[in-house]
mmCIF file of C-alpha atoms in Angstrom:
data_model
loop_
_atom_site.group_PDB
_atom_site.id
_atom_site.type_symbol
_atom_site.label_atom_id
_atom_site.label_comp_id
_atom_site.label_asym_id
_atom_site.label_seq_id
_atom_site.Cartn_x
_atom_site.Cartn_y
_atom_site.Cartn_z
ATOM 1 C CA MET A 5 -19.912 19.883 7.835
ATOM 2 C CA SER A 6 -19.269 23.476 7.429
ATOM 3 C CA GLU A 7 -15.698 23.559 8.709
ATOM 4 C CA THR A 8 -12.656 21.921 6.845
ATOM 5 C CA PHE A 9 -12.373 19.410 9.894
ATOM 6 C CA LYS A 10 -13.984 18.513 13.036
ATOM 7 C CA GLN A 11 -12.501 19.129 16.561
ATOM 8 C CA GLY A 12 -10.354 16.044 17.273
ATOM 9 C CA ALA A 13 -9.363 15.635 13.743
ATOM 10 C CA LYS A 14 -5.747 16.131 14.215
ATOM 11 C CA PRO A 15 -5.350 13.607 16.911
ATOM 12 C CA ALA A 16 -7.182 11.186 14.682
ATOM 13 C CA LEU A 17 -5.070 11.671 11.777
ATOM 14 C CA PHE A 18 -2.017 11.239 13.943
ATOM 15 C CA PHE A 19 -3.276 7.950 15.291
ATOM 16 C CA SER A 20 -4.466 6.554 11.884
ATOM 17 C CA THR A 21 -1.086 7.492 10.217
ATOM 18 C CA SER A 22 0.947 5.942 12.876
ATOM 19 C CA ALA A 23 -1.154 2.888 13.228
ATOM 20 C CA PHE A 24 -1.032 2.487 9.492
ATOM 21 C CA ALA A 25 2.822 2.884 9.603
ATOM 22 C CA VAL A 26 3.172 0.119 12.279
ATOM 23 C CA SER A 27 0.918 -2.354 10.437
ATOM 24 C CA PHE A 28 2.990 -1.579 7.037
ATOM 25 C CA ALA A 29 6.120 -2.253 8.856
ATOM 26 C CA VAL A 30 5.233 -5.791 10.065
ATOM 27 C CA TRP A 31 3.443 -6.400 6.752
ATOM 28 C CA GLY A 32 6.822 -5.841 4.907
ATOM 29 C CA LEU A 33 9.038 -7.789 7.174
ATOM 30 C CA VAL A 34 9.258 -10.977 5.057
ATOM 31 C CA ALA A 35 10.261 -9.041 1.903
ATOM 32 C CA ALA A 36 12.839 -6.961 3.968
ATOM 33 C CA LEU A 37 14.548 -10.207 5.044
ATOM 34 C CA ALA A 38 13.885 -12.121 1.751
ATOM 35 C CA PRO A 39 17.742 -12.107 0.973
ATOM 36 C CA THR A 40 18.400 -13.756 4.082
ATOM 37 C CA PHE A 41 15.701 -16.401 3.695
ATOM 38 C CA THR A 42 16.968 -16.868 0.131
ATOM 39 C CA GLU A 43 20.283 -17.928 1.405
ATOM 40 C CA LEU A 44 18.926 -19.874 4.305
ATOM 41 C CA TYR A 45 16.620 -22.154 2.299
ATOM 42 C CA HIS A 46 18.423 -22.082 -1.043
ATOM 43 C CA LEU A 47 15.397 -20.527 -2.846
ATOM 44 C CA SER A 48 15.024 -20.091 -6.573
ATOM 45 C CA ALA A 49 14.045 -16.919 -8.133
ATOM 46 C CA THR A 50 10.294 -18.120 -8.372
ATOM 47 C CA SER A 51 10.389 -19.445 -4.938
ATOM 48 C CA LYS A 52 11.799 -16.240 -3.501
ATOM 49 C CA SER A 53 9.246 -14.206 -5.501
ATOM 50 C CA LEU A 54 6.368 -16.407 -3.930
ATOM 51 C CA LEU A 55 7.669 -15.780 -0.496
ATOM 52 C CA ILE A 56 7.759 -11.892 -1.124
ATOM 53 C CA ALA A 57 4.424 -11.849 -2.544
ATOM 54 C CA ILE A 58 2.516 -14.241 -0.234
ATOM 55 C CA PRO A 59 1.804 -11.545 2.609
ATOM 56 C CA VAL A 60 0.388 -9.279 -0.134
ATOM 57 C CA LEU A 61 -2.219 -11.759 -1.171
ATOM 58 C CA LEU A 62 -4.178 -11.856 2.069
ATOM 59 C CA GLY A 63 -3.603 -8.187 2.645
ATOM 60 C CA SER A 64 -5.152 -7.507 -0.687
ATOM 61 C CA ILE A 65 -8.248 -9.769 -0.630
ATOM 62 C CA GLY A 66 -8.896 -9.069 3.079
ATOM 63 C CA ARG A 67 -9.088 -5.232 2.402
ATOM 64 C CA LEU A 68 -12.469 -5.536 0.852
ATOM 65 C CA PHE A 69 -13.872 -7.009 3.990
ATOM 66 C CA SER A 70 -11.930 -4.962 6.457
ATOM 67 C CA GLY A 71 -13.327 -1.861 4.769
ATOM 68 C CA MET A 72 -16.881 -3.183 5.131
ATOM 69 C CA LEU A 73 -16.201 -3.912 8.588
ATOM 70 C CA ALA A 74 -14.910 -0.436 9.293
ATOM 71 C CA ASP A 75 -18.144 0.959 7.936
ATOM 72 C CA ARG A 76 -20.190 -1.334 9.996
ATOM 73 C CA PHE A 77 -18.490 -1.449 13.323
ATOM 74 C CA GLY A 78 -16.247 1.758 13.410
ATOM 75 C CA GLY A 79 -12.577 2.230 12.305
ATOM 76 C CA ARG A 80 -11.352 2.318 15.979
ATOM 77 C CA ASN A 81 -12.555 -1.201 16.653
ATOM 78 C CA VAL A 82 -11.445 -2.755 13.454
ATOM 79 C CA PHE A 83 -8.003 -1.111 13.279
ATOM 80 C CA SER A 84 -7.073 -2.029 16.817
ATOM 81 C CA ALA A 85 -8.058 -5.679 16.355
ATOM 82 C CA LEU A 86 -6.248 -5.976 13.204
ATOM 83 C CA LEU A 87 -3.050 -4.631 14.928
ATOM 84 C CA ILE A 88 -3.480 -6.998 17.695
ATOM 85 C CA PHE A 89 -4.032 -10.010 15.612
ATOM 86 C CA SER A 90 -1.028 -9.150 13.230
ATOM 87 C CA ALA A 91 1.370 -9.735 16.224
ATOM 88 C CA VAL A 92 0.572 -13.269 16.256
ATOM 89 C CA PRO A 93 1.956 -14.611 13.054
ATOM 90 C CA ALA A 94 4.855 -12.223 13.391
ATOM 91 C CA ILE A 95 5.904 -14.137 16.560
ATOM 92 C CA ALA A 96 5.192 -17.480 14.936
ATOM 93 C CA ILE A 97 7.562 -16.719 12.154
ATOM 94 C CA GLY A 98 10.211 -16.127 14.682
ATOM 95 C CA PHE A 99 9.856 -19.747 15.690
ATOM 96 C CA SER A 100 9.571 -21.100 12.168
ATOM 97 C CA THR A 101 12.153 -23.561 10.693
ATOM 98 C CA SER A 102 11.241 -24.276 7.084
ATOM 99 C CA TYR A 103 10.347 -22.373 3.997
ATOM 100 C CA GLU A 104 6.855 -24.060 3.879
ATOM 101 C CA GLN A 105 6.086 -22.725 7.321
ATOM 102 C CA LEU A 106 7.280 -19.269 6.316
ATOM 103 C CA LEU A 107 5.029 -19.298 3.364
ATOM 104 C CA PHE A 108 2.080 -20.263 5.529
ATOM 105 C CA LEU A 109 2.762 -17.621 8.308
ATOM 106 C CA GLY A 110 3.719 -15.060 5.658
ATOM 107 C CA LEU A 111 0.223 -15.414 4.363
ATOM 108 C CA LEU A 112 -1.453 -14.906 7.858
ATOM 109 C CA ILE A 113 0.964 -11.897 8.463
ATOM 110 C CA GLY A 114 -0.913 -10.297 5.413
ATOM 111 C CA VAL A 115 -3.554 -9.364 7.782
ATOM 112 C CA ALA A 116 -1.586 -6.253 8.784
ATOM 113 C CA GLY A 117 -2.025 -5.162 5.056
ATOM 114 C CA THR A 118 -5.766 -5.113 5.400
ATOM 115 C CA THR A 119 -5.676 -1.942 7.710
ATOM 116 C CA PHE A 120 -5.473 0.595 4.923
ATOM 117 C CA PRO A 121 -9.143 0.926 3.965
ATOM 118 C CA VAL A 122 -9.873 0.928 7.703
ATOM 119 C CA GLY A 123 -7.764 4.103 8.053
ATOM 120 C CA VAL A 124 -9.240 5.814 5.014
ATOM 121 C CA GLY A 125 -12.732 5.492 6.398
ATOM 122 C CA PHE A 126 -11.592 6.371 9.872
ATOM 123 C CA THR A 127 -9.660 9.523 8.633
ATOM 124 C CA SER A 128 -11.986 10.900 6.045
ATOM 125 C CA LYS A 129 -14.906 11.190 8.418
ATOM 126 C CA TRP A 130 -13.066 13.798 10.254
ATOM 127 C CA PHE A 131 -12.434 16.156 7.257
ATOM 128 C CA ALA A 132 -14.620 18.054 4.962
ATOM 129 C CA GLN A 133 -14.413 16.951 1.195
ATOM 130 C CA GLU A 134 -12.168 19.826 0.159
ATOM 131 C CA LYS A 135 -9.623 18.640 2.679
ATOM 132 C CA GLN A 136 -9.977 14.960 2.358
ATOM 133 C CA GLY A 137 -7.166 14.695 -0.454
ATOM 134 C CA THR A 138 -4.695 16.403 1.833
ATOM 135 C CA ALA A 139 -5.817 14.472 4.912
ATOM 136 C CA LEU A 140 -5.674 11.124 3.171
ATOM 137 C CA GLY A 141 -2.452 11.990 1.492
ATOM 138 C CA VAL A 142 -0.908 12.490 5.042
ATOM 139 C CA TYR A 143 -2.667 9.080 6.219
ATOM 140 C CA GLY A 144 -0.896 7.593 3.253
ATOM 141 C CA MET A 145 2.469 8.617 4.656
ATOM 142 C CA GLY A 146 2.049 5.556 6.856
ATOM 143 C CA ASN A 147 3.780 3.886 3.826
ATOM 144 C CA ILE A 148 6.952 4.731 5.747
ATOM 145 C CA GLY A 149 6.404 1.668 7.756
ATOM 146 C CA GLN A 150 7.682 -0.287 4.609
ATOM 147 C CA SER A 151 10.864 1.851 4.757
ATOM 148 C CA ILE A 152 11.385 1.210 8.370
ATOM 149 C CA ALA A 153 11.034 -2.566 7.740
ATOM 150 C CA VAL A 154 13.539 -2.689 4.866
ATOM 151 C CA PHE A 155 16.167 -0.378 6.466
ATOM 152 C CA PHE A 156 15.964 -1.453 9.990
ATOM 153 C CA ALA A 157 15.141 -5.209 9.671
ATOM 154 C CA PRO A 158 18.722 -6.022 8.260
ATOM 155 C CA VAL A 159 20.403 -3.785 10.720
ATOM 156 C CA LEU A 160 18.753 -5.278 13.720
ATOM 157 C CA ALA A 161 19.239 -8.790 12.539
ATOM 158 C CA LEU A 162 23.049 -7.966 12.412
ATOM 159 C CA GLN A 163 22.817 -6.300 15.739
ATOM 160 C CA PHE A 164 20.973 -8.893 17.523
ATOM 161 C CA GLY A 165 22.771 -11.622 15.671
ATOM 162 C CA SER A 166 19.402 -13.388 14.412
ATOM 163 C CA TRP A 167 16.493 -12.517 12.208
ATOM 164 C CA ARG A 168 14.028 -14.179 14.492
ATOM 165 C CA THR A 169 14.600 -11.427 17.200
ATOM 166 C CA VAL A 170 13.483 -8.900 14.618
ATOM 167 C CA PHE A 171 10.124 -10.462 14.236
ATOM 168 C CA PHE A 172 9.745 -10.519 17.928
ATOM 169 C CA VAL A 173 10.439 -6.835 18.255
ATOM 170 C CA PHE A 174 8.110 -5.847 15.465
ATOM 171 C CA ALA A 175 5.386 -8.091 16.932
ATOM 172 C CA ALA A 176 5.698 -6.351 20.289
ATOM 173 C CA VAL A 177 5.382 -2.954 18.826
ATOM 174 C CA THR A 178 2.391 -3.980 16.693
ATOM 175 C CA PHE A 179 0.521 -5.399 19.646
ATOM 176 C CA ILE A 180 1.328 -2.341 21.880
ATOM 177 C CA TRP A 181 -0.033 0.053 19.217
ATOM 178 C CA GLY A 182 -3.043 -1.976 18.820
ATOM 179 C CA ILE A 183 -3.842 -1.398 22.593
ATOM 180 C CA VAL A 184 -2.810 2.390 22.376
ATOM 181 C CA PHE A 185 -5.221 2.792 19.307
ATOM 182 C CA TYR A 186 -8.156 1.027 21.002
ATOM 183 C CA PHE A 187 -7.908 3.126 24.204
ATOM 184 C CA PHE A 188 -6.941 6.596 22.872
ATOM 185 C CA ALA A 189 -8.335 6.839 19.198
ATOM 186 C CA LYS A 190 -11.801 7.901 18.585
ATOM 187 C CA ASP A 191 -14.163 7.715 15.803
ATOM 188 C CA ALA A 192 -15.811 10.656 14.237
ATOM 189 C CA GLU A 193 -19.540 11.131 15.051
ATOM 190 C CA VAL A 194 -21.757 10.309 12.176
ATOM 191 C CA THR A 195 -25.355 10.400 11.723
ATOM 192 C CA VAL A 196 -25.766 7.778 8.939
ATOM 193 C CA GLN A 197 -26.712 4.384 9.980
ATOM 194 C CA PRO A 198 -24.234 1.576 9.231
ATOM 195 C CA LYS A 199 -25.189 -0.338 6.216
ATOM 196 C CA THR A 200 -25.723 -4.068 5.739
ATOM 197 C CA LEU A 201 -23.252 -6.361 3.826
ATOM 198 C CA SER A 202 -25.617 -6.437 0.929
ATOM 199 C CA GLU A 203 -25.988 -2.690 0.903
ATOM 200 C CA ASN A 204 -22.397 -2.168 0.983
ATOM 201 C CA LEU A 205 -21.694 -4.546 -1.920
ATOM 202 C CA SER A 206 -24.435 -2.911 -4.104
ATOM 203 C CA VAL A 207 -22.155 0.080 -4.853
ATOM 204 C CA LEU A 208 -19.784 -2.407 -6.412
ATOM 205 C CA LYS A 209 -22.389 -3.703 -8.663
ATOM 206 C CA ARG A 210 -23.647 -0.351 -9.992
ATOM 207 C CA SER A 211 -20.690 1.715 -10.386
ATOM 208 C CA LYS A 212 -18.136 1.504 -13.151
ATOM 209 C CA ILE A 213 -16.019 4.292 -11.556
ATOM 210 C CA ALA A 214 -15.222 2.168 -8.559
ATOM 211 C CA TRP A 215 -13.607 -0.477 -10.573
ATOM 212 C CA ILE A 216 -11.818 2.050 -12.710
ATOM 213 C CA LEU A 217 -10.257 3.517 -9.625
ATOM 214 C CA SER A 218 -9.479 0.093 -8.547
ATOM 215 C CA LEU A 219 -7.427 -0.599 -11.773
ATOM 216 C CA PHE A 220 -5.533 2.863 -11.342
ATOM 217 C CA TYR A 221 -4.584 1.841 -7.921
ATOM 218 C CA PHE A 222 -3.565 -1.524 -9.029
ATOM 219 C CA LEU A 223 -0.855 0.313 -10.753
ATOM 220 C CA THR A 224 -0.103 3.070 -8.386
ATOM 221 C CA PHE A 225 -0.068 1.326 -5.014
ATOM 222 C CA GLY A 226 0.641 -2.211 -6.584
ATOM 223 C CA GLY A 227 3.608 -0.707 -8.465
ATOM 224 C CA PHE A 228 4.830 0.840 -5.119
ATOM 225 C CA VAL A 229 4.428 -2.387 -3.173
ATOM 226 C CA ALA A 230 5.953 -4.601 -5.769
ATOM 227 C CA LEU A 231 8.953 -2.308 -6.395
ATOM 228 C CA SER A 232 9.714 -1.705 -2.736
ATOM 229 C CA LEU A 233 9.284 -5.324 -1.847
ATOM 230 C CA TYR A 234 11.514 -6.571 -4.746
ATOM 231 C CA MET A 235 14.055 -3.519 -4.735
ATOM 232 C CA PRO A 236 16.375 -5.237 -2.226
ATOM 233 C CA THR A 237 16.634 -8.279 -4.524
ATOM 234 C CA PHE A 238 17.013 -6.295 -7.650
ATOM 235 C CA LEU A 239 19.909 -4.344 -6.042
ATOM 236 C CA LYS A 240 21.680 -7.369 -4.661
ATOM 237 C CA GLU A 241 21.372 -9.423 -7.842
ATOM 238 C CA ILE A 242 21.889 -6.821 -10.539
ATOM 239 C CA PHE A 243 24.414 -4.603 -8.649
ATOM 240 C CA ASN A 244 25.936 -6.927 -6.049
ATOM 241 C CA LEU A 245 25.127 -4.650 -3.138
ATOM 242 C CA THR A 246 25.169 -5.834 0.330
ATOM 243 C CA PRO A 247 21.771 -6.447 2.090
ATOM 244 C CA THR A 248 22.431 -3.501 4.364
ATOM 245 C CA ASP A 249 23.330 -1.202 1.492
ATOM 246 C CA ALA A 250 20.432 -2.543 -0.624
ATOM 247 C CA GLY A 251 17.883 -1.920 2.337
ATOM 248 C CA ALA A 252 19.158 1.663 2.834
ATOM 249 C CA ARG A 253 18.599 2.469 -1.058
ATOM 250 C CA THR A 254 15.119 0.801 -0.869
ATOM 251 C CA ALA A 255 14.324 2.763 2.159
ATOM 252 C CA GLY A 256 15.211 5.990 0.176
ATOM 253 C CA PHE A 257 12.670 4.626 -2.647
ATOM 254 C CA VAL A 258 9.989 4.070 0.005
ATOM 255 C CA VAL A 259 10.410 7.479 1.799
ATOM 256 C CA LEU A 260 10.317 9.445 -1.464
ATOM 257 C CA ALA A 261 6.986 7.794 -2.503
ATOM 258 C CA THR A 262 5.633 8.219 0.829
ATOM 259 C CA LEU A 263 6.482 11.941 0.844
ATOM 260 C CA MET A 264 5.064 12.433 -2.560
ATOM 261 C CA ARG A 265 1.745 10.929 -1.512
ATOM 262 C CA PRO A 266 0.310 14.020 0.428
ATOM 263 C CA VAL A 267 1.669 16.206 -2.342
ATOM 264 C CA GLY A 268 -0.615 14.087 -4.804
ATOM 265 C CA GLY A 269 -3.464 14.677 -2.494
ATOM 266 C CA ILE A 270 -2.936 18.427 -2.200
ATOM 267 C CA LEU A 271 -2.489 18.814 -5.938
ATOM 268 C CA ALA A 272 -5.752 16.722 -6.476
ATOM 269 C CA ASP A 273 -7.591 19.119 -3.979
ATOM 270 C CA LYS A 274 -6.379 22.116 -6.195
ATOM 271 C CA ILE A 275 -6.670 20.859 -9.705
ATOM 272 C CA GLY A 276 -8.395 17.626 -9.552
ATOM 273 C CA GLY A 277 -7.348 13.997 -9.245
ATOM 274 C CA ALA A 278 -7.763 12.910 -12.836
ATOM 275 C CA LYS A 279 -5.385 15.526 -14.008
ATOM 276 C CA VAL A 280 -2.657 14.441 -11.501
ATOM 277 C CA LEU A 281 -3.057 11.088 -12.739
ATOM 278 C CA VAL A 282 -2.190 12.178 -16.483
ATOM 279 C CA LEU A 283 1.123 13.271 -15.290
ATOM 280 C CA VAL A 284 1.600 10.201 -13.170
ATOM 281 C CA PHE A 285 0.794 7.701 -15.861
ATOM 282 C CA VAL A 286 3.056 9.536 -18.545
ATOM 283 C CA ALA A 287 5.929 9.588 -15.914
ATOM 284 C CA ILE A 288 5.497 5.811 -14.887
ATOM 285 C CA ALA A 289 5.452 4.821 -18.714
ATOM 286 C CA ALA A 290 8.599 6.504 -19.394
ATOM 287 C CA LEU A 291 10.620 5.958 -16.190
ATOM 288 C CA ALA A 292 9.770 2.311 -15.808
ATOM 289 C CA LEU A 293 11.868 1.589 -19.007
ATOM 290 C CA LEU A 294 14.971 2.937 -17.307
ATOM 291 C CA LEU A 295 14.856 0.181 -14.760
ATOM 292 C CA SER A 296 16.002 -2.280 -17.353
ATOM 293 C CA PHE A 297 19.462 -0.654 -17.371
ATOM 294 C CA SER A 298 22.171 -2.280 -15.899
ATOM 295 C CA THR A 299 23.956 1.000 -15.058
ATOM 296 C CA ILE A 300 23.138 1.829 -11.469
ATOM 297 C CA THR A 301 23.018 5.602 -12.154
ATOM 298 C CA ILE A 302 20.223 5.198 -14.814
ATOM 299 C CA PHE A 303 18.526 2.525 -12.816
ATOM 300 C CA THR A 304 18.485 4.825 -9.737
ATOM 301 C CA ILE A 305 17.001 7.612 -11.859
ATOM 302 C CA GLY A 306 14.225 5.395 -13.124
ATOM 303 C CA ALA A 307 13.548 3.916 -9.615
ATOM 304 C CA LEU A 308 13.396 7.413 -7.934
ATOM 305 C CA GLY A 309 11.221 8.849 -10.722
ATOM 306 C CA CYS A 310 8.875 5.999 -10.368
ATOM 307 C CA ALA A 311 8.748 6.372 -6.639
ATOM 308 C CA ALA A 312 7.786 10.122 -6.989
ATOM 309 C CA ALA A 313 5.100 9.308 -9.676
ATOM 310 C CA LEU A 314 3.775 6.319 -7.888
ATOM 311 C CA GLY A 315 3.298 8.500 -4.568
ATOM 312 C CA LEU A 316 1.718 11.123 -6.476
ATOM 313 C CA GLY A 317 -0.786 8.845 -8.087
ATOM 314 C CA ASN A 318 -1.659 7.090 -4.683
ATOM 315 C CA GLY A 319 -2.744 10.450 -3.336
ATOM 316 C CA ALA A 320 -4.729 11.341 -6.309
ATOM 317 C CA VAL A 321 -6.641 8.173 -6.474
ATOM 318 C CA PHE A 322 -7.774 8.488 -2.856
ATOM 319 C CA LYS A 323 -8.960 12.076 -3.473
ATOM 320 C CA LEU A 324 -11.424 10.581 -5.944
ATOM 321 C CA VAL A 325 -12.641 7.745 -3.898
ATOM 322 C CA PRO A 326 -14.466 9.661 -1.105
ATOM 323 C CA GLN A 327 -15.424 12.338 -3.663
ATOM 324 C CA TYR A 328 -17.347 9.881 -5.716
ATOM 325 C CA PHE A 329 -18.483 7.687 -2.827
ATOM 326 C CA PRO A 330 -18.870 9.637 0.260
ATOM 327 C CA LYS A 331 -21.285 7.401 2.000
ATOM 328 C CA GLU A 332 -19.394 4.137 0.995
ATOM 329 C CA THR A 333 -15.898 5.313 1.534
ATOM 330 C CA GLY A 334 -14.785 2.247 3.557
ATOM 331 C CA THR A 335 -16.436 -0.221 1.178
ATOM 332 C CA VAL A 336 -15.121 1.245 -2.069
ATOM 333 C CA THR A 337 -11.677 1.863 -0.328
ATOM 334 C CA GLY A 338 -11.736 -1.887 0.344
ATOM 335 C CA LEU A 339 -12.263 -2.673 -3.202
ATOM 336 C CA VAL A 340 -9.740 -0.143 -4.520
ATOM 337 C CA GLY A 341 -7.174 -1.180 -1.870
ATOM 338 C CA ALA A 342 -7.626 -4.841 -2.638
ATOM 339 C CA PHE A 343 -6.785 -4.360 -6.197
ATOM 340 C CA GLY A 344 -3.801 -2.174 -5.236
ATOM 341 C CA GLY A 345 -2.747 -5.095 -2.919
ATOM 342 C CA LEU A 346 -3.048 -7.436 -5.831
ATOM 343 C CA GLY A 347 -1.026 -5.065 -7.822
ATOM 344 C CA GLY A 348 1.666 -5.788 -5.323
ATOM 345 C CA PHE A 349 1.203 -9.614 -5.463
ATOM 346 C CA PHE A 350 1.183 -10.485 -9.059
ATOM 347 C CA PRO A 351 4.208 -8.478 -10.223
ATOM 348 C CA PRO A 352 6.734 -10.188 -8.047
ATOM 349 C CA LEU A 353 5.619 -13.533 -9.205
ATOM 350 C CA GLU A 354 5.670 -12.415 -12.770
ATOM 351 C CA VAL A 355 9.228 -10.846 -12.286
ATOM 352 C CA GLY A 356 10.392 -14.129 -10.802
ATOM 353 C CA LEU A 357 8.901 -16.056 -13.749
ATOM 354 C CA VAL A 358 10.472 -13.758 -16.199
ATOM 355 C CA LYS A 359 13.897 -13.830 -14.516
ATOM 356 C CA ASP A 360 13.892 -17.652 -14.611
ATOM 357 C CA ALA A 361 12.563 -17.882 -18.117
ATOM 358 C CA THR A 362 14.824 -15.194 -19.627
ATOM 359 C CA GLY A 363 17.579 -14.671 -17.267
ATOM 360 C CA SER A 364 16.579 -10.853 -17.139
ATOM 361 C CA TYR A 365 13.922 -8.640 -15.502
ATOM 362 C CA THR A 366 13.664 -6.457 -18.605
ATOM 363 C CA LEU A 367 10.483 -7.833 -19.795
ATOM 364 C CA GLY A 368 8.751 -7.079 -16.476
ATOM 365 C CA PHE A 369 9.615 -3.386 -16.711
ATOM 366 C CA VAL A 370 8.276 -3.167 -20.292
ATOM 367 C CA LEU A 371 4.973 -4.595 -19.153
ATOM 368 C CA LEU A 372 4.839 -2.120 -16.335
ATOM 369 C CA SER A 373 5.289 0.707 -18.793
ATOM 370 C CA ALA A 374 2.634 -0.670 -21.256
ATOM 371 C CA PHE A 375 0.223 -0.826 -18.341
ATOM 372 C CA ALA A 376 0.803 2.550 -17.415
ATOM 373 C CA VAL A 377 -0.123 3.709 -20.996
ATOM 374 C CA MET A 378 -3.347 1.647 -20.911
ATOM 375 C CA CYS A 379 -4.318 3.444 -17.653
ATOM 376 C CA LEU A 380 -3.589 6.973 -19.126
ATOM 377 C CA VAL A 381 -5.963 6.045 -22.178
ATOM 378 C CA ILE A 382 -8.740 4.790 -19.470
ATOM 379 C CA ASN A 383 -8.283 8.007 -17.521
ATOM 380 C CA TYR A 384 -8.721 10.205 -20.518
ATOM 381 C CA PHE A 385 -11.947 8.487 -21.678
ATOM 382 C CA THR A 386 -13.567 8.127 -18.163
ATOM 383 C CA PHE A 387 -12.723 11.396 -16.467
ATOM 384 C CA LEU A 388 -11.232 13.892 -18.640
ATOM 385 C CA ILE A 389 -13.547 13.789 -21.729
ATOM 386 C CA THR A 390 -16.615 13.925 -19.609
ATOM 387 C CA ARG A 391 -16.556 17.479 -18.278
ATOM 388 C CA GLY A 392 -19.758 17.812 -16.307
ATOM 389 C CA LYS A 393 -18.906 15.646 -13.402
ATOM 390 C CA ASN A 394 -17.267 16.384 -10.099
ATOM 391 C CA ASP A 395 -13.503 17.519 -10.473
ATOM 392 C CA ALA A 396 -13.604 16.631 -14.111
ATOM 393 C CA ALA A 397 -15.507 19.547 -14.922
ATOM 394 C CA THR A 398 -12.649 21.787 -13.712
ATOM 395 C CA LEU A 399 -9.780 20.014 -15.571
ATOM 396 C CA PHE A 400 -9.780 22.278 -18.807
#
């Protein structure tokens, strides 16, 4: 492909980004209304953490398979089907009457979180390699859907007088956009024949880099998801903010991380993804420790700093995926995305257990910092010290 993008690339990027935002919004609804469910069902910290994390579980594991399906059947078909299906558990939650029902349906609504690798494969095929970091960074701005959920869900619940109506509204939007995506979005023309399941899986067996990128995304995207999902709870419990105020501040966290994602992609296009990740991991290691302070000013600096670093990291990682795996982008994105999703599943559980055991969230933030240091070391020995390969060759 001689041009930086094909004709029709800009509409494709619009549809994929907007569809990702819609799916991410419905995926984050349960966490956005977690304070309401905590009061309604009298939940402990661990029970609340499980409720927040459970949609992330299916959304994480399912990403591997949705990426493969997208490589096989096309992003348009798979993305639209996932959006339409996601509306079903959202409607069902609106009729739920117990914590147990909420857990089960929350697991099912995790289907909305499986759309990410579908959109990456769909979008990357429209752009040349030197512009994929930027394009995928813009696509990743669909993370704004999480901000829409955490800000508008509590507000709409007050406006409508019921949290149930919020799920019905988001379900309707998700269903409608699934139909729109099917009829108006188009897959890029490719000459490569779709691979079989075993052929798709073979890259995961032979490539160490695929698993290392998965580890990095476990931190950057997982950290973003975990903090954005749990931020309303932190702000309410530590600083006694109202659900609406906590939602507004969390929306700011999500917006900043979302806006920094394309910046990470642009920087990765210019100087290399691995070099951007050095800055990201150093920043997270330092800033995560500020989250342990009970002073809201220091906590805010740590939270917003982490948001910026995590957003940059998300953009940088997904510059490296299509660069190293141009023919298996959907499959590898599925693996990387699955680990990223799991990075959003386990930390909330760990945080809840730490809180119940110690009465404080501090240990959880210390572990986040230590994990960033580990990723920094792995990044150095995998990409930076090996100078003869792809973007690593231009780092120094």
